[in-house]
Short mmCIF file of C-alpha atoms in Angstrom, two decimals:
data_model
loop_
_atom_site.label_atom_id
_atom_site.label_comp_id
_atom_site.label_asym_id
_atom_site.label_seq_id
_atom_site.Cartn_x
_atom_site.Cartn_y
_atom_site.Cartn_z
CA MET U 1 35.90 3.02 23.47
CA SER U 2 34.53 -0.10 22.67
CA THR U 3 31.64 -0.39 19.97
CA PRO U 4 28.29 -1.36 20.98
CA LEU U 5 26.96 -4.04 20.35
CA SER U 6 22.89 -4.37 19.62
CA ASN U 7 20.71 -6.49 21.73
CA ASP U 8 21.50 -9.42 18.93
CA GLY U 9 25.08 -9.04 19.75
CA LEU U 10 25.51 -7.37 15.80
CA PHE U 11 28.05 -4.23 16.05
CA ASP U 12 25.87 -1.50 15.56
CA LEU U 13 25.24 0.74 12.32
CA PRO U 14 24.52 4.02 11.07
CA GLU U 15 21.24 3.93 9.32
CA SER U 16 23.06 5.46 6.21
CA ALA U 17 25.74 2.03 6.38
CA ARG U 18 22.23 -0.50 5.92
CA GLN U 19 22.16 -1.44 1.62
CA PRO U 20 18.65 -2.67 0.59
CA ASN U 21 18.05 -6.52 -0.39
CA ALA U 22 14.91 -6.38 -1.55
CA ARG U 23 13.22 -3.67 -2.96
CA VAL U 24 9.18 -2.36 -3.11
CA ILE U 25 6.59 -2.28 -6.44
CA LEU U 26 4.68 0.12 -5.26
CA VAL U 27 0.57 -0.98 -6.40
CA MET U 28 -1.87 1.81 -6.24
CA GLY U 29 -5.42 3.21 -7.71
CA ALA U 30 -9.12 3.59 -7.00
CA SER U 31 -10.53 1.66 -4.46
CA GLY U 32 -12.59 -1.69 -6.16
CA SER U 33 -9.34 -1.41 -8.84
CA GLY U 34 -8.36 -4.70 -8.00
CA LYS U 35 -4.87 -3.64 -6.28
CA THR U 36 -5.83 -6.57 -3.47
CA ARG U 37 -6.49 -8.91 -4.96
CA PHE U 38 -3.64 -8.87 -7.91
CA THR U 39 -0.44 -7.93 -4.72
CA THR U 40 -2.85 -11.51 -3.23
CA ARG U 41 -2.09 -13.70 -6.01
CA THR U 42 1.55 -12.54 -6.44
CA GLY U 43 3.24 -14.71 -3.66
CA LEU U 44 4.93 -12.39 -2.77
CA PRO U 45 5.48 -10.67 1.09
CA VAL U 46 2.52 -7.66 0.73
CA VAL U 47 2.34 -5.00 2.52
CA SER U 48 -1.14 -3.75 2.98
CA LEU U 49 -0.90 0.09 3.49
CA ASP U 50 -3.68 0.60 4.87
CA ASP U 51 -3.09 -1.17 8.66
CA PHE U 52 -1.50 2.21 8.62
CA TYR U 53 -4.55 3.88 8.86
CA TYR U 54 -4.71 5.52 12.26
CA ASP U 55 -7.43 5.21 14.92
CA GLY U 56 -11.16 6.26 14.46
CA ASP U 57 -10.75 7.91 17.40
CA ARG U 58 -7.74 9.89 17.88
CA PRO U 59 -8.09 13.35 17.54
CA GLY U 60 -7.84 15.73 15.09
CA MET U 61 -9.25 12.87 12.20
CA PRO U 62 -10.70 14.62 8.95
CA MET U 63 -14.01 14.23 9.05
CA ARG U 64 -16.46 13.77 5.48
CA HIS U 65 -19.86 12.38 4.66
CA GLY U 66 -20.37 12.32 8.17
CA MET U 67 -17.14 9.96 8.84
CA VAL U 68 -13.41 10.31 9.53
CA ASP U 69 -12.60 11.15 5.74
CA TRP U 70 -10.34 7.67 5.77
CA ASP U 71 -9.27 9.08 1.98
CA SER U 72 -6.92 11.70 4.22
CA PRO U 73 -3.53 11.34 4.35
CA SER U 74 -3.97 12.99 7.45
CA THR U 75 -6.10 9.96 8.64
CA TRP U 76 -2.48 7.44 7.76
CA ASP U 77 0.93 7.07 9.33
CA ARG U 78 3.18 7.93 6.90
CA GLN U 79 6.87 7.16 8.52
CA GLY U 80 5.56 4.31 10.10
CA ALA U 81 4.81 2.09 6.20
CA VAL U 82 8.15 3.73 5.46
CA ASP U 83 10.05 2.58 8.15
CA ALA U 84 8.43 -0.81 7.88
CA LEU U 85 9.52 -1.38 3.77
CA VAL U 86 12.85 -0.18 5.02
CA ASP U 87 12.95 -2.85 7.75
CA LEU U 88 12.07 -5.23 5.46
CA CYS U 89 14.57 -3.93 2.18
CA THR U 90 17.38 -4.12 4.55
CA THR U 91 16.93 -6.61 7.50
CA GLY U 92 14.20 -8.93 5.88
CA SER U 93 11.43 -8.92 8.15
CA ALA U 94 9.35 -5.83 10.26
CA THR U 95 6.68 -5.86 11.84
CA VAL U 96 3.82 -4.25 11.12
CA PRO U 97 -0.19 -3.32 12.46
CA VAL U 98 -3.04 -5.52 11.67
CA TYR U 99 -5.87 -2.70 10.90
CA ASP U 100 -10.31 -3.56 11.70
CA ILE U 101 -11.49 -1.37 9.09
CA PRO U 102 -15.46 -2.04 10.69
CA THR U 103 -14.00 -0.80 13.70
CA SER U 104 -11.24 1.90 12.84
CA THR U 105 -8.51 0.75 14.99
CA ARG U 106 -5.76 -1.07 15.08
CA VAL U 107 -6.62 -4.92 16.28
CA GLY U 108 -2.68 -6.35 16.90
CA GLU U 109 0.78 -6.78 14.87
CA ARG U 110 2.30 -9.12 12.69
CA ARG U 111 5.67 -10.27 11.97
CA LEU U 112 6.70 -10.38 8.48
CA ASP U 113 9.38 -11.85 6.80
CA MET U 114 11.66 -11.93 3.40
CA GLU U 115 12.88 -15.14 3.50
CA GLY U 116 15.30 -14.52 0.59
CA ARG U 117 12.60 -12.78 -1.74
CA ARG U 118 13.47 -10.02 -3.71
CA TYR U 119 10.74 -8.26 -4.10
CA VAL U 120 7.60 -6.57 -1.68
CA LEU U 121 4.28 -5.54 -2.65
CA ALA U 122 2.95 -2.71 -1.10
CA GLU U 123 -0.79 -1.53 -2.25
CA GLY U 124 -3.76 0.74 -0.57
CA ILE U 125 -5.00 3.74 -1.65
CA PHE U 126 -1.98 5.99 -0.07
CA ALA U 127 0.59 4.17 -2.38
CA PRO U 128 1.54 7.09 -4.41
CA GLU U 129 3.01 9.52 -1.40
CA LEU U 130 5.22 6.70 -0.65
CA ILE U 131 7.32 7.34 -4.30
CA ASP U 132 9.22 10.10 -3.45
CA ASP U 133 10.54 8.31 -0.02
CA LEU U 134 11.66 5.66 -0.96
CA LYS U 135 13.19 7.28 -4.40
CA ARG U 136 15.23 8.31 -1.51
CA GLU U 137 15.74 5.07 0.40
CA GLY U 138 16.98 4.03 -3.11
CA ILE U 139 13.72 1.17 -3.03
CA LEU U 140 11.70 1.48 -5.30
CA ALA U 141 11.30 -1.04 -8.13
CA ASP U 142 7.82 0.20 -9.45
CA ALA U 143 4.93 2.35 -8.91
CA LEU U 144 1.73 0.91 -10.99
CA CYS U 145 -1.41 2.26 -11.03
CA ILE U 146 -3.75 0.03 -12.30
CA LYS U 147 -7.06 1.17 -14.00
CA ARG U 148 -10.30 -0.05 -14.95
CA PRO U 149 -13.55 1.52 -16.02
CA ARG U 150 -15.37 3.80 -12.93
CA LEU U 151 -18.49 1.93 -13.69
CA GLN U 152 -16.95 -1.10 -12.30
CA THR U 153 -14.41 -0.22 -9.66
CA PHE U 154 -18.14 2.57 -8.27
CA TRP U 155 -19.39 -1.55 -8.28
CA PHE U 156 -16.60 -3.78 -7.37
CA ARG U 157 -16.01 -0.73 -3.91
CA LEU U 158 -19.61 -0.77 -3.18
CA MET U 159 -20.07 -4.77 -3.07
CA ARG U 160 -17.15 -5.29 -1.44
CA ASP U 161 -17.88 -2.47 1.40
CA LEU U 162 -20.89 -4.07 1.82
CA ASP U 163 -19.30 -7.85 1.83
CA GLU U 164 -17.04 -6.41 4.51
CA ALA U 165 -19.60 -4.69 6.27
CA ARG U 166 -17.25 -1.84 6.53
CA LYS U 167 -19.73 0.96 6.45
CA PRO U 168 -23.31 2.12 7.03
CA LEU U 169 -25.06 1.81 3.94
CA PRO U 170 -26.03 5.67 3.19
CA ASN U 171 -22.17 7.13 3.70
CA LEU U 172 -21.55 4.12 1.54
CA LEU U 173 -22.91 5.69 -1.26
CA ARG U 174 -22.00 9.06 -0.42
CA ARG U 175 -18.12 7.82 -0.74
CA GLY U 176 -18.99 5.82 -3.39
CA VAL U 177 -20.29 8.72 -5.80
CA ALA U 178 -17.31 10.64 -4.81
CA HIS U 179 -14.35 8.70 -5.58
CA PHE U 180 -16.90 8.35 -9.00
CA LEU U 181 -16.72 11.48 -9.88
CA ALA U 182 -13.02 12.36 -7.91
CA GLU U 183 -11.29 8.68 -10.17
CA PRO U 184 -9.82 10.95 -13.13
CA ALA U 185 -8.32 13.26 -11.00
CA MET U 186 -6.64 11.07 -8.96
CA TYR U 187 -5.51 9.68 -12.24
CA ARG U 188 -3.65 12.80 -13.64
CA GLU U 189 -2.21 13.46 -9.66
CA VAL U 190 -0.99 10.11 -9.46
CA GLU U 191 1.02 10.01 -12.74
CA ALA U 192 2.05 13.27 -11.37
CA LYS U 193 3.92 11.49 -8.88
CA GLY U 194 5.47 9.28 -10.91
CA ALA U 195 2.84 6.17 -10.93
CA ARG U 196 2.76 4.57 -14.24
CA PRO U 197 -0.84 2.93 -15.36
CA VAL U 198 -1.81 -0.24 -16.21
CA SER U 199 -4.86 -3.14 -16.64
CA TYR U 200 -4.93 -5.35 -14.03
CA THR U 201 -3.22 -7.92 -16.89
CA GLU U 202 -0.22 -5.57 -17.46
CA ALA U 203 0.27 -5.28 -14.09
CA GLN U 204 0.31 -9.57 -14.19
CA GLU U 205 2.74 -9.31 -16.90
CA THR U 206 5.75 -6.32 -15.91
CA LEU U 207 5.48 -8.35 -12.54
CA THR U 208 6.37 -12.10 -14.69
CA GLN U 209 9.24 -9.87 -16.82
CA MET U 210 10.37 -8.31 -13.62
CA LEU U 211 11.10 -12.01 -11.49
CA ALA U 212 12.13 -13.33 -14.63
CA ALA U 213 14.41 -10.61 -14.61
CA LEU U 214 15.61 -11.91 -11.28
CA ARG U 215 15.89 -15.62 -12.30
CA TRP U 216 17.64 -14.87 -15.47
CA ASN U 217 20.87 -12.40 -13.29
CA ASP U 218 21.35 -14.79 -10.35
#
């Protein structure tokens, strides 16, 4: 029997035969810690894990503070995020959703290409949930948890959410206070899952060293 061909003319291979050509740097931290600012300035491909949220009207979504509890992993497509990152690291491209936070809906999708680069950044509050998954897939390069003082994260989070009109002000304030109180425990939990706590400057230095090591080895 002949081996079936895939649509692009290549022989089909089992999933276990796919070898990664790139790896993932997970970037996590409290909402407002500077994750997005850090990743967008690197020039590397970036996957926003927030784009894998489910639509707000999905049945069974958990509720808190008078709205969907967007801090619960139950609101998020974990497997979809893993699959996209595996595709990026093994095939060099992936289709990822585009999510509109103010309306809590997926509004489209986009094609992301590695273009030969060896690292992709994945950032979001649910990044810690992927540490073990990406280790099993053999594509985890590092897991960085950016930390800054709690009052700073509270202020930057609130200003961002108001500027982007993410949710009504009373909901944002209740959610912000809850984040403020829970932040120390959150960092302990993230470290227990295998992330490394770093300042914003230390995260930049770590990435610079990783990219320099690539150039040296090449």
